[in-house]
Tab-separated table of C-alpha atoms in Angstrom:
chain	number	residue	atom	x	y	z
C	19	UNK	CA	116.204	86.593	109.333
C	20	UNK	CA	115.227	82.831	109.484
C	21	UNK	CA	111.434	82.748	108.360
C	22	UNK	CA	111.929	80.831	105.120
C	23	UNK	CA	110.085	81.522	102.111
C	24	UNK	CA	106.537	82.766	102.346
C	25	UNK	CA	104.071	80.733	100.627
C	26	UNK	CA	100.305	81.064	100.688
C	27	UNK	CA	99.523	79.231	103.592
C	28	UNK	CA	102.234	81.274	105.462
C	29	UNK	CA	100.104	84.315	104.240
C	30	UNK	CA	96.623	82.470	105.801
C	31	UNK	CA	94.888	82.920	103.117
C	32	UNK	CA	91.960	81.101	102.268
C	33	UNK	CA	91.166	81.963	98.735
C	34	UNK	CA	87.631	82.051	97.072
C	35	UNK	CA	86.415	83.507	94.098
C	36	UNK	CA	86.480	87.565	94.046
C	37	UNK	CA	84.377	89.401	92.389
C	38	UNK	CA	86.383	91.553	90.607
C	39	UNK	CA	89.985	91.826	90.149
C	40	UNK	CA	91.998	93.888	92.252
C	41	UNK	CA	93.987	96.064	89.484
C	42	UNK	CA	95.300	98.562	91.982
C	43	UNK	CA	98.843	96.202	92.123
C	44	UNK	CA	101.507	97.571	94.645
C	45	UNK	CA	103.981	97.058	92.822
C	46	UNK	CA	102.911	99.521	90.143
C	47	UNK	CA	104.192	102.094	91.884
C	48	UNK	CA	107.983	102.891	90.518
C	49	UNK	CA	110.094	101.714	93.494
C	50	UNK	CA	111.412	103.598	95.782
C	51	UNK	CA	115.171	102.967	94.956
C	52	UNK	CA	114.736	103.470	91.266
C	53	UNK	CA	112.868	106.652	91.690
C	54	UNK	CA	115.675	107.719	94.028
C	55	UNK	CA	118.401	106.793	91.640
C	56	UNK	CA	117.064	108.753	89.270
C	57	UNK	CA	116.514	111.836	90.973
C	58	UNK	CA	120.869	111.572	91.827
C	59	UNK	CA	121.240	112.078	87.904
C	60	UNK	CA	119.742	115.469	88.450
C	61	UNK	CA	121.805	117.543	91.258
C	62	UNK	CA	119.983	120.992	89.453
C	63	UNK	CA	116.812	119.690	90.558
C	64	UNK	CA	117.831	119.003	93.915
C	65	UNK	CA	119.816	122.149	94.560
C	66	UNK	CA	116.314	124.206	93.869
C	67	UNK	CA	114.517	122.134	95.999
C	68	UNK	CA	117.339	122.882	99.083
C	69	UNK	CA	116.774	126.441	98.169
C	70	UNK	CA	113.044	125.947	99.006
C	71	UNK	CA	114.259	125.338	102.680
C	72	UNK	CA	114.784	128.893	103.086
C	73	UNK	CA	111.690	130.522	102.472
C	74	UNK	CA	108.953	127.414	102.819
C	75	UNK	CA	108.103	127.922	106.787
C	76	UNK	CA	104.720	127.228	107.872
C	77	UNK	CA	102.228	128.666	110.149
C	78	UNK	CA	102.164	125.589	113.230
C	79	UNK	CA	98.736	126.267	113.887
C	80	UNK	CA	97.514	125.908	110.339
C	81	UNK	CA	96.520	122.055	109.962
C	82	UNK	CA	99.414	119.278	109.178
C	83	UNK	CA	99.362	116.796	106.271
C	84	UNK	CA	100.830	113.843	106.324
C	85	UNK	CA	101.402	112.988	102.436
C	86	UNK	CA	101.453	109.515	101.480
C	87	UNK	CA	103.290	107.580	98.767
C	88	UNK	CA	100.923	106.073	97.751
C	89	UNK	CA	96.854	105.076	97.829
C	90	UNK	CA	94.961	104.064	100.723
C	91	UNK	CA	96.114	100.282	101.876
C	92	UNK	CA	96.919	98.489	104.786
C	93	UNK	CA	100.602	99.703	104.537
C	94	UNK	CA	99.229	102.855	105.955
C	95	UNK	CA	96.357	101.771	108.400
C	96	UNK	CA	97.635	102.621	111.195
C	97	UNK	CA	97.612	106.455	110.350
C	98	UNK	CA	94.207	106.441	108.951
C	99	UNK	CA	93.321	104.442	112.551
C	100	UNK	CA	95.431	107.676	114.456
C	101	UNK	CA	92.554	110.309	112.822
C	102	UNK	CA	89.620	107.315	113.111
C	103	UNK	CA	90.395	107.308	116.963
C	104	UNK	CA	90.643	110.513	117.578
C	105	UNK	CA	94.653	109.672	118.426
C	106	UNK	CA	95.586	112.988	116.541
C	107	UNK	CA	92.563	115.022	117.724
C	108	UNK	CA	93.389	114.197	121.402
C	109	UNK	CA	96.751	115.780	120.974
C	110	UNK	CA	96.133	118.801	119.608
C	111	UNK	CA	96.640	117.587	116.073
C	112	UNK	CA	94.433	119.045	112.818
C	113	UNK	CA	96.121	116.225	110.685
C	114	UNK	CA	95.345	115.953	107.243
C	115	UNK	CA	95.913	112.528	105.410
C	116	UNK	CA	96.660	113.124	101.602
C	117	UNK	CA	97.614	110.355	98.907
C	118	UNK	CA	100.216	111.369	96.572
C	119	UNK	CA	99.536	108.543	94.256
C	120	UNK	CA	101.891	106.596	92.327
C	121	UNK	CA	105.770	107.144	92.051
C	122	UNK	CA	105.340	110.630	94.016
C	123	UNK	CA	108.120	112.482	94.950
C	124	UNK	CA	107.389	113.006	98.686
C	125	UNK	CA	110.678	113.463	100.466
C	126	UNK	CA	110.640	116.334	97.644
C	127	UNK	CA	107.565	117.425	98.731
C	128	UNK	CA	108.682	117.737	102.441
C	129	UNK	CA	111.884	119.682	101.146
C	130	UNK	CA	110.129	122.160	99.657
C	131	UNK	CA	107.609	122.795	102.294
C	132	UNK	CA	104.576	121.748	100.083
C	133	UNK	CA	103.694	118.999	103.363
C	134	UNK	CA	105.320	118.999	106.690
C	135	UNK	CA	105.322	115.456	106.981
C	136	UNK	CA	105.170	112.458	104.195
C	137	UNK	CA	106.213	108.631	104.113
C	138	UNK	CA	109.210	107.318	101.945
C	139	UNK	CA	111.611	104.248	102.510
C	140	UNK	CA	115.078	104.611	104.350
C	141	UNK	CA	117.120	104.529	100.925
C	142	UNK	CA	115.412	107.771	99.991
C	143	UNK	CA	116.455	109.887	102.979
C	144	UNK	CA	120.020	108.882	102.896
C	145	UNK	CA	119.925	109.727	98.936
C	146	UNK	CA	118.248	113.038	99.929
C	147	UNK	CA	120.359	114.252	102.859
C	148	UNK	CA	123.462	113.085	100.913
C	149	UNK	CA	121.466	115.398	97.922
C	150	UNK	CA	121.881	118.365	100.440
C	151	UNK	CA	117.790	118.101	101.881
C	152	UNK	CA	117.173	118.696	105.443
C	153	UNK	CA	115.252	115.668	105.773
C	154	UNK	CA	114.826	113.340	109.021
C	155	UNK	CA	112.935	110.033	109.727
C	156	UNK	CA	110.950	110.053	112.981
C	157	UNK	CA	108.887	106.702	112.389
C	158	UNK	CA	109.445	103.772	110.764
C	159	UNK	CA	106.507	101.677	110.269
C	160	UNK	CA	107.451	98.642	108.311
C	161	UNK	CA	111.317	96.974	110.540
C	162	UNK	CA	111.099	94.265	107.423
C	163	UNK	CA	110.946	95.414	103.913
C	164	UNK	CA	108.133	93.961	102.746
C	165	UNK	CA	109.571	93.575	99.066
C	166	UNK	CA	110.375	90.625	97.736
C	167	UNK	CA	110.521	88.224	94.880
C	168	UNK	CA	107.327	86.047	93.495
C	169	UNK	CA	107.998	82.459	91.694
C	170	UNK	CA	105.586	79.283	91.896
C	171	UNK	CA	106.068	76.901	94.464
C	172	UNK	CA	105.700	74.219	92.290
C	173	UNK	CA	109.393	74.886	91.080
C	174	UNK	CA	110.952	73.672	94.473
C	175	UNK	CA	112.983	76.581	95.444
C	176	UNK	CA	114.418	77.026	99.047
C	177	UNK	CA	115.883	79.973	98.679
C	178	UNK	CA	116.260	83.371	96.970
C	179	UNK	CA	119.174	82.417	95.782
C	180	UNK	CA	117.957	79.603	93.550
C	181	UNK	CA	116.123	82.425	91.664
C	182	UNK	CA	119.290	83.629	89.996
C	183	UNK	CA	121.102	80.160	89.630
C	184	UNK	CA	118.032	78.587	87.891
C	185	UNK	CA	116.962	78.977	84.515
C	186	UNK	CA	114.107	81.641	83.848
C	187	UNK	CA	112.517	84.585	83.748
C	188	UNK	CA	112.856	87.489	86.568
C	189	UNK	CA	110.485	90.583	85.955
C	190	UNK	CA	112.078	93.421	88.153
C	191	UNK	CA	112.892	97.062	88.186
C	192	UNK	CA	116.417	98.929	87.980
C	193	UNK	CA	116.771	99.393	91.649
C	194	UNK	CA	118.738	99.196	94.085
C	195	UNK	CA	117.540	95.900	96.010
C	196	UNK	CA	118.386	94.241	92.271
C	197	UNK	CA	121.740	95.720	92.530
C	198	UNK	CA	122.684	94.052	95.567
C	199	UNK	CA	121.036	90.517	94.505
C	200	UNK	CA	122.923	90.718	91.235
C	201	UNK	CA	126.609	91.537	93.534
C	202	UNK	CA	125.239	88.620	95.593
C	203	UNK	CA	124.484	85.770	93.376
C	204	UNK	CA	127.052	86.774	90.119
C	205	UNK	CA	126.520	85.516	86.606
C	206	UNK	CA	123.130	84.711	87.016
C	207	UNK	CA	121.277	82.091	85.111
C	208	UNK	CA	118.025	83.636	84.932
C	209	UNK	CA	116.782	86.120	82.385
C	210	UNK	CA	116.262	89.494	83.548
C	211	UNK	CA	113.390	91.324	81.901
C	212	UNK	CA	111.292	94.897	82.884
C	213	UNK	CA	108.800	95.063	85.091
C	214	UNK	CA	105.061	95.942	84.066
C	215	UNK	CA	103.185	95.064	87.414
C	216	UNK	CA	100.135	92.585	87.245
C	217	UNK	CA	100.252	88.798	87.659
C	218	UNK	CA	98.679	87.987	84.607
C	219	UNK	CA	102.265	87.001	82.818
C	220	UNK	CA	103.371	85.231	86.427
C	221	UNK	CA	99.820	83.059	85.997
C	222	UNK	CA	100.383	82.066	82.453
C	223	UNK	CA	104.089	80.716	82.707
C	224	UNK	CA	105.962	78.891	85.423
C	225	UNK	CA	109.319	79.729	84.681
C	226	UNK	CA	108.200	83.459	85.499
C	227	UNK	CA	109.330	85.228	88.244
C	228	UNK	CA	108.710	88.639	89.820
C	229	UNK	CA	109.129	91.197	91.912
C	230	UNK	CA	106.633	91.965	94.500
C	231	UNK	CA	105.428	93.270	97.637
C	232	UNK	CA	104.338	90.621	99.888
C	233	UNK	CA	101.307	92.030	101.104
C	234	UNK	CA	99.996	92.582	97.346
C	235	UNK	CA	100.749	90.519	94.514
C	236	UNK	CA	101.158	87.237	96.322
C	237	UNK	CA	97.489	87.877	97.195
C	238	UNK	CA	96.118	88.582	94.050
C	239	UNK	CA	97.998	85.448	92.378
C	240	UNK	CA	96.736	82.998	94.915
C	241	UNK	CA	93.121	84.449	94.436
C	242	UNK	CA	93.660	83.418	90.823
C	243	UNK	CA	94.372	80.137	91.812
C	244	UNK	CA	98.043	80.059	91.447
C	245	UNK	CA	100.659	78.573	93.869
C	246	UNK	CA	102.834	82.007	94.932
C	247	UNK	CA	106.067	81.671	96.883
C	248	UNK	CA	107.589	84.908	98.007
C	249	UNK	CA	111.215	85.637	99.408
C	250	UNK	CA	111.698	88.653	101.415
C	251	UNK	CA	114.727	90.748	99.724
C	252	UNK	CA	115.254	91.676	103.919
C	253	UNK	CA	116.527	87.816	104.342
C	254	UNK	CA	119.343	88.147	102.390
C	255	UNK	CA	120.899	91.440	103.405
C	256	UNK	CA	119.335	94.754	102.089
C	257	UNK	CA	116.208	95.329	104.303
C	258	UNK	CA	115.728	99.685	103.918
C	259	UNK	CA	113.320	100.535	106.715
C	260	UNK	CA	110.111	101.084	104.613
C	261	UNK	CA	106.776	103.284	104.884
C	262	UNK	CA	109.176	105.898	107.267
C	263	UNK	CA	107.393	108.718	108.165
C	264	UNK	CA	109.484	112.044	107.333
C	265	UNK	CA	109.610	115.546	108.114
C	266	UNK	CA	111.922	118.387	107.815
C	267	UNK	CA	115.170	118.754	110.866
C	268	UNK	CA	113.923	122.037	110.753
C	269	UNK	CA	110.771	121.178	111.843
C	270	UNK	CA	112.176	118.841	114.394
C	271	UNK	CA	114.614	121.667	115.883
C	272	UNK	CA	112.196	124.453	115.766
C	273	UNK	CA	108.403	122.239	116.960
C	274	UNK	CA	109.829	118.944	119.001
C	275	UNK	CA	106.874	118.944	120.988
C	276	UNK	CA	104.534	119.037	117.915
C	277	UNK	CA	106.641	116.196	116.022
C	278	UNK	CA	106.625	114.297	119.120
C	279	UNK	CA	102.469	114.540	119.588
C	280	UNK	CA	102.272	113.512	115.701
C	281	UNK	CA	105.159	110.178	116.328
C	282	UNK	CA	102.998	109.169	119.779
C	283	UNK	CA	99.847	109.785	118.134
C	284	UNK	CA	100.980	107.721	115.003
C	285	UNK	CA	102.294	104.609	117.459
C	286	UNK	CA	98.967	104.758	118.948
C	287	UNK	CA	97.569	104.183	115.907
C	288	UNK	CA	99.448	101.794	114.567
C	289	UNK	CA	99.299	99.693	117.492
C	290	UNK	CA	95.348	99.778	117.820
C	291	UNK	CA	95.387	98.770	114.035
C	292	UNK	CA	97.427	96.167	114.468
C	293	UNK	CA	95.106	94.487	117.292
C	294	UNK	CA	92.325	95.205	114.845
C	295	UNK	CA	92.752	96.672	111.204
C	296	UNK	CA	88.838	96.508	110.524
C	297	UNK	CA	87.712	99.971	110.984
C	298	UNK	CA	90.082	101.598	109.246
C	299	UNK	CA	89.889	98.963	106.481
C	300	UNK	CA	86.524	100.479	106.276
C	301	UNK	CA	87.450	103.823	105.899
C	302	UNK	CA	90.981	102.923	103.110
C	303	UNK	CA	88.229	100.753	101.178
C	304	UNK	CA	85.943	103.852	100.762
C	305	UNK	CA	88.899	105.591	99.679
C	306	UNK	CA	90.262	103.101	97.368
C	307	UNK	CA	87.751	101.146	95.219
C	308	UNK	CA	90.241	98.947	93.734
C	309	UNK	CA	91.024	97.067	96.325
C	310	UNK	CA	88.290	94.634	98.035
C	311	UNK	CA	87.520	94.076	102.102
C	312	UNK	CA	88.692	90.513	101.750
C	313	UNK	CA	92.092	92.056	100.131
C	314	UNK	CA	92.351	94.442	102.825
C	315	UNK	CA	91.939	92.194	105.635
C	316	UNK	CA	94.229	89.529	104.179
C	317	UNK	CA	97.185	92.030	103.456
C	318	UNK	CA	96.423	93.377	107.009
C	319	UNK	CA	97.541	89.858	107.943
C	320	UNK	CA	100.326	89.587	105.797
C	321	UNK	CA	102.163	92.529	106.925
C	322	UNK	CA	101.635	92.524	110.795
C	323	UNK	CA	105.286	90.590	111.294
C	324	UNK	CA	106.716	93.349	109.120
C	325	UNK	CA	105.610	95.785	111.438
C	326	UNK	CA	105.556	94.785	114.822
C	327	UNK	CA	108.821	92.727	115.844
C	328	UNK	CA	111.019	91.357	118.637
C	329	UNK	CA	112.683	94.885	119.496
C	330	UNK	CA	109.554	96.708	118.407
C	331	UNK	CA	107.751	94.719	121.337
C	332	UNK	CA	111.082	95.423	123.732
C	333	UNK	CA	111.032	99.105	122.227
C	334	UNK	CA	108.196	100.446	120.750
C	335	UNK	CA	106.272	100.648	117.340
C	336	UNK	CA	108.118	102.839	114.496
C	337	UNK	CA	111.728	101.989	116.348
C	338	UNK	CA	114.741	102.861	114.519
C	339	UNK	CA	118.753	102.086	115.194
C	340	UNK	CA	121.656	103.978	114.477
C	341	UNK	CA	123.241	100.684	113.608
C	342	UNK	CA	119.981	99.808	110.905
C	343	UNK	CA	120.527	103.283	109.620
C	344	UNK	CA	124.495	102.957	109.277
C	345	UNK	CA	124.301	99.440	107.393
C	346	UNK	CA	122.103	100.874	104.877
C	347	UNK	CA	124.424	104.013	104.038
C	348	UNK	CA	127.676	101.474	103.526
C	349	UNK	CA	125.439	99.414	101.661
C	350	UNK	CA	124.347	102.442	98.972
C	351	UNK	CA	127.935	103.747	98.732
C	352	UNK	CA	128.931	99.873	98.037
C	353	UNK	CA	126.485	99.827	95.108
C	354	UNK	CA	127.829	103.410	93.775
C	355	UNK	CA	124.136	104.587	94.521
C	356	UNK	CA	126.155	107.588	96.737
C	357	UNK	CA	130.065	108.594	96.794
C	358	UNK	CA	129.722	109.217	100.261
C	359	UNK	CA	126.862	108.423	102.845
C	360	UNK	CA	125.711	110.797	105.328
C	361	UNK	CA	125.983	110.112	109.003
C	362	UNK	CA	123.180	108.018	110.296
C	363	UNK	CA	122.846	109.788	113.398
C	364	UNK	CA	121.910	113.283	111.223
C	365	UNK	CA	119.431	110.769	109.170
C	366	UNK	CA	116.418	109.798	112.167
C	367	UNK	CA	115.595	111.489	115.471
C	368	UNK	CA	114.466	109.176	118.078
C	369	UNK	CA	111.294	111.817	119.284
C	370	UNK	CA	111.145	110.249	122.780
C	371	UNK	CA	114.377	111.790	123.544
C	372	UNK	CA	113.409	115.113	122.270
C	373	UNK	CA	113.119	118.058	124.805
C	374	UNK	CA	111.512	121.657	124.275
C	375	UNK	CA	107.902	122.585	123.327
């Protein structure tokens, strides 16, 4: 995509001393595409929770939860901005903002009726629908994966590439984003060891390596007083719409007016937190002690070219394409993540051009 690698200046980040250490790391969360991968090795599991479709319908005037991957953080400000404002209230909308915590199984959750809507990444509704799950995405919030790969600038690199031909140390997950680096750059020189999130290896060696999200561990390592470079996986090829918010097609067939008050009411949102994170900031930092205001603010910074882009500004916020969504499936059934890929048009419903109430 032509940004180059992200360094702490790119990231505006003027660092002073914190008082405490923000433990809460993103990346402790198991990925998305690992947790997905596993979850193909266990088609018994998935059948039951495509059985659930049949009898899990819900009341619409009961109150809707939006279930979240994980803890309160600027990744998802923009929905705790929507019930702030009154964005949902104004609609009609008795939404309910839960956090499912670390490595939760949300598009599961949505499947089997235990939340009508929940947020995932791309990779995990093509392995569900492909898994036999009525599941659609109706709003994407991040158009650039935020995950990438953490070295030191002092080493020199240029590139992500120069990760894998270098000598070294790589801390990163089984997933799917690895899969495609490793097809990319073969017979690597680096050393590729498991992940256990934190910086506190990464600030004790520079040879080290990691994965990352860029609006977290980049952060905490600069705070430290370390020299953080970060790639974006997304420049090199595999860039999985992330933070999608998901529902049920059944819920989409059967309530299009209701899914599209939630999608407008989410843009709305997203777009006043964008101009100005600080309130709900306020309201994530009451809700998640582990991460400081100065943290919030700065990864509220980090992640706003993520979110809003080029087409999102021709478009609109949450924007997906048939042709983002079709990419992605080739690109799982290349890696042997799925046989066969499910059509990308059955994958994401553009709300706008719903009809019915």
């Amino acid at each position: 995509m032509g940004r180059g690698p992200m360094t702490a200046d790119t990231l505006a980040v003027a660092w002073a001393p914190r008082p405490r250490l923000f433990s809460g790391s993103r990346a402790r969360r198991p990925c998305h595409e690992h947790h997905s991968l596993a979850l193909s090795a266990c088609p018994l599991l998935a059948a039951i929770m495509v059985a659930c479709l049949c009898g899990c319908h819900r009341d619409q005037h009961q109150p809707t939860s939006i279930t979240l991957d994980w803890k309160p953080e600027p990744e998802f400000g923009g929905f705790y901005q929507a019930q702030l404002s009154g964005a949902f209230k104004n609609r009609g909308l008795d939404i309910e903002l839960k956090s499912a915590g670390a490595g939760a199984p949300t598009w599961q959750l949505v499947a089997s009726g235990q939340t009508e809507f929940a947020t995932a990444a791309a990779d995990e509704v093509l392995i569900a629908r492909a898994r036999g799950a009525d599941i659609v995405a109706v709003f994407a919030v991040y158009q650039t994966s935020p995950q990438g790969i953490m070295v030191h600038h002092s080493r020199g690199f240029s590139s992500i590439e120069d990760v894998f031909t270098h000598p070294g140390v790589l801390a990163a997950e089984d997933s799917t984003w690895l899969k495609y680096l490793l097809g990319k750059f073969k017979s690597p020189n680096v050393t590729i060891t498991s992940y256990s999130s934190g910086v506190a290896v990464f600030l004790a060696k520079r040879d080290y390596s990691q994965q990352c999200f860029v609006t977290s561990e980049p952060l905490l390592a600069a705070r430290e007083g370390s020299d953080p470079q970060t790639f974006l996986i997304a420049d090199v090829g595999y860039n999985p719409y992330t933070t999608v918010l998901l529902t049920r097609g059944e819920t989409v067939r059967n309530h299009p007016q209701r899914v599209k008050q939630v999608v407008h009411a989410c843009r709305e949102g997203w777009r006043q937190y964008l101009d100005d994170p600080s309130a709900a900031n306020a309201v994530m930092a009451k809700l998640n002690t582990e991460m400081d205001a100065r943290t919030f603010e700065l990864a509220a910074i980090a992640q706003k070219p993520l979110i809003e882009t080029d087409e999102t500004k021709k478009s609109a916020l949450g924007m997906m394409t048939a042709q983002r969504w079709t990419e992605l499936a080739k690109q799982l059934v290349d890696l042997k993540v799925l046989v066969m890929a499910p059509p990308a048009e059955n994958c994401f419903f553009d709300v706008d051009k719903l009809s019915g109430n």
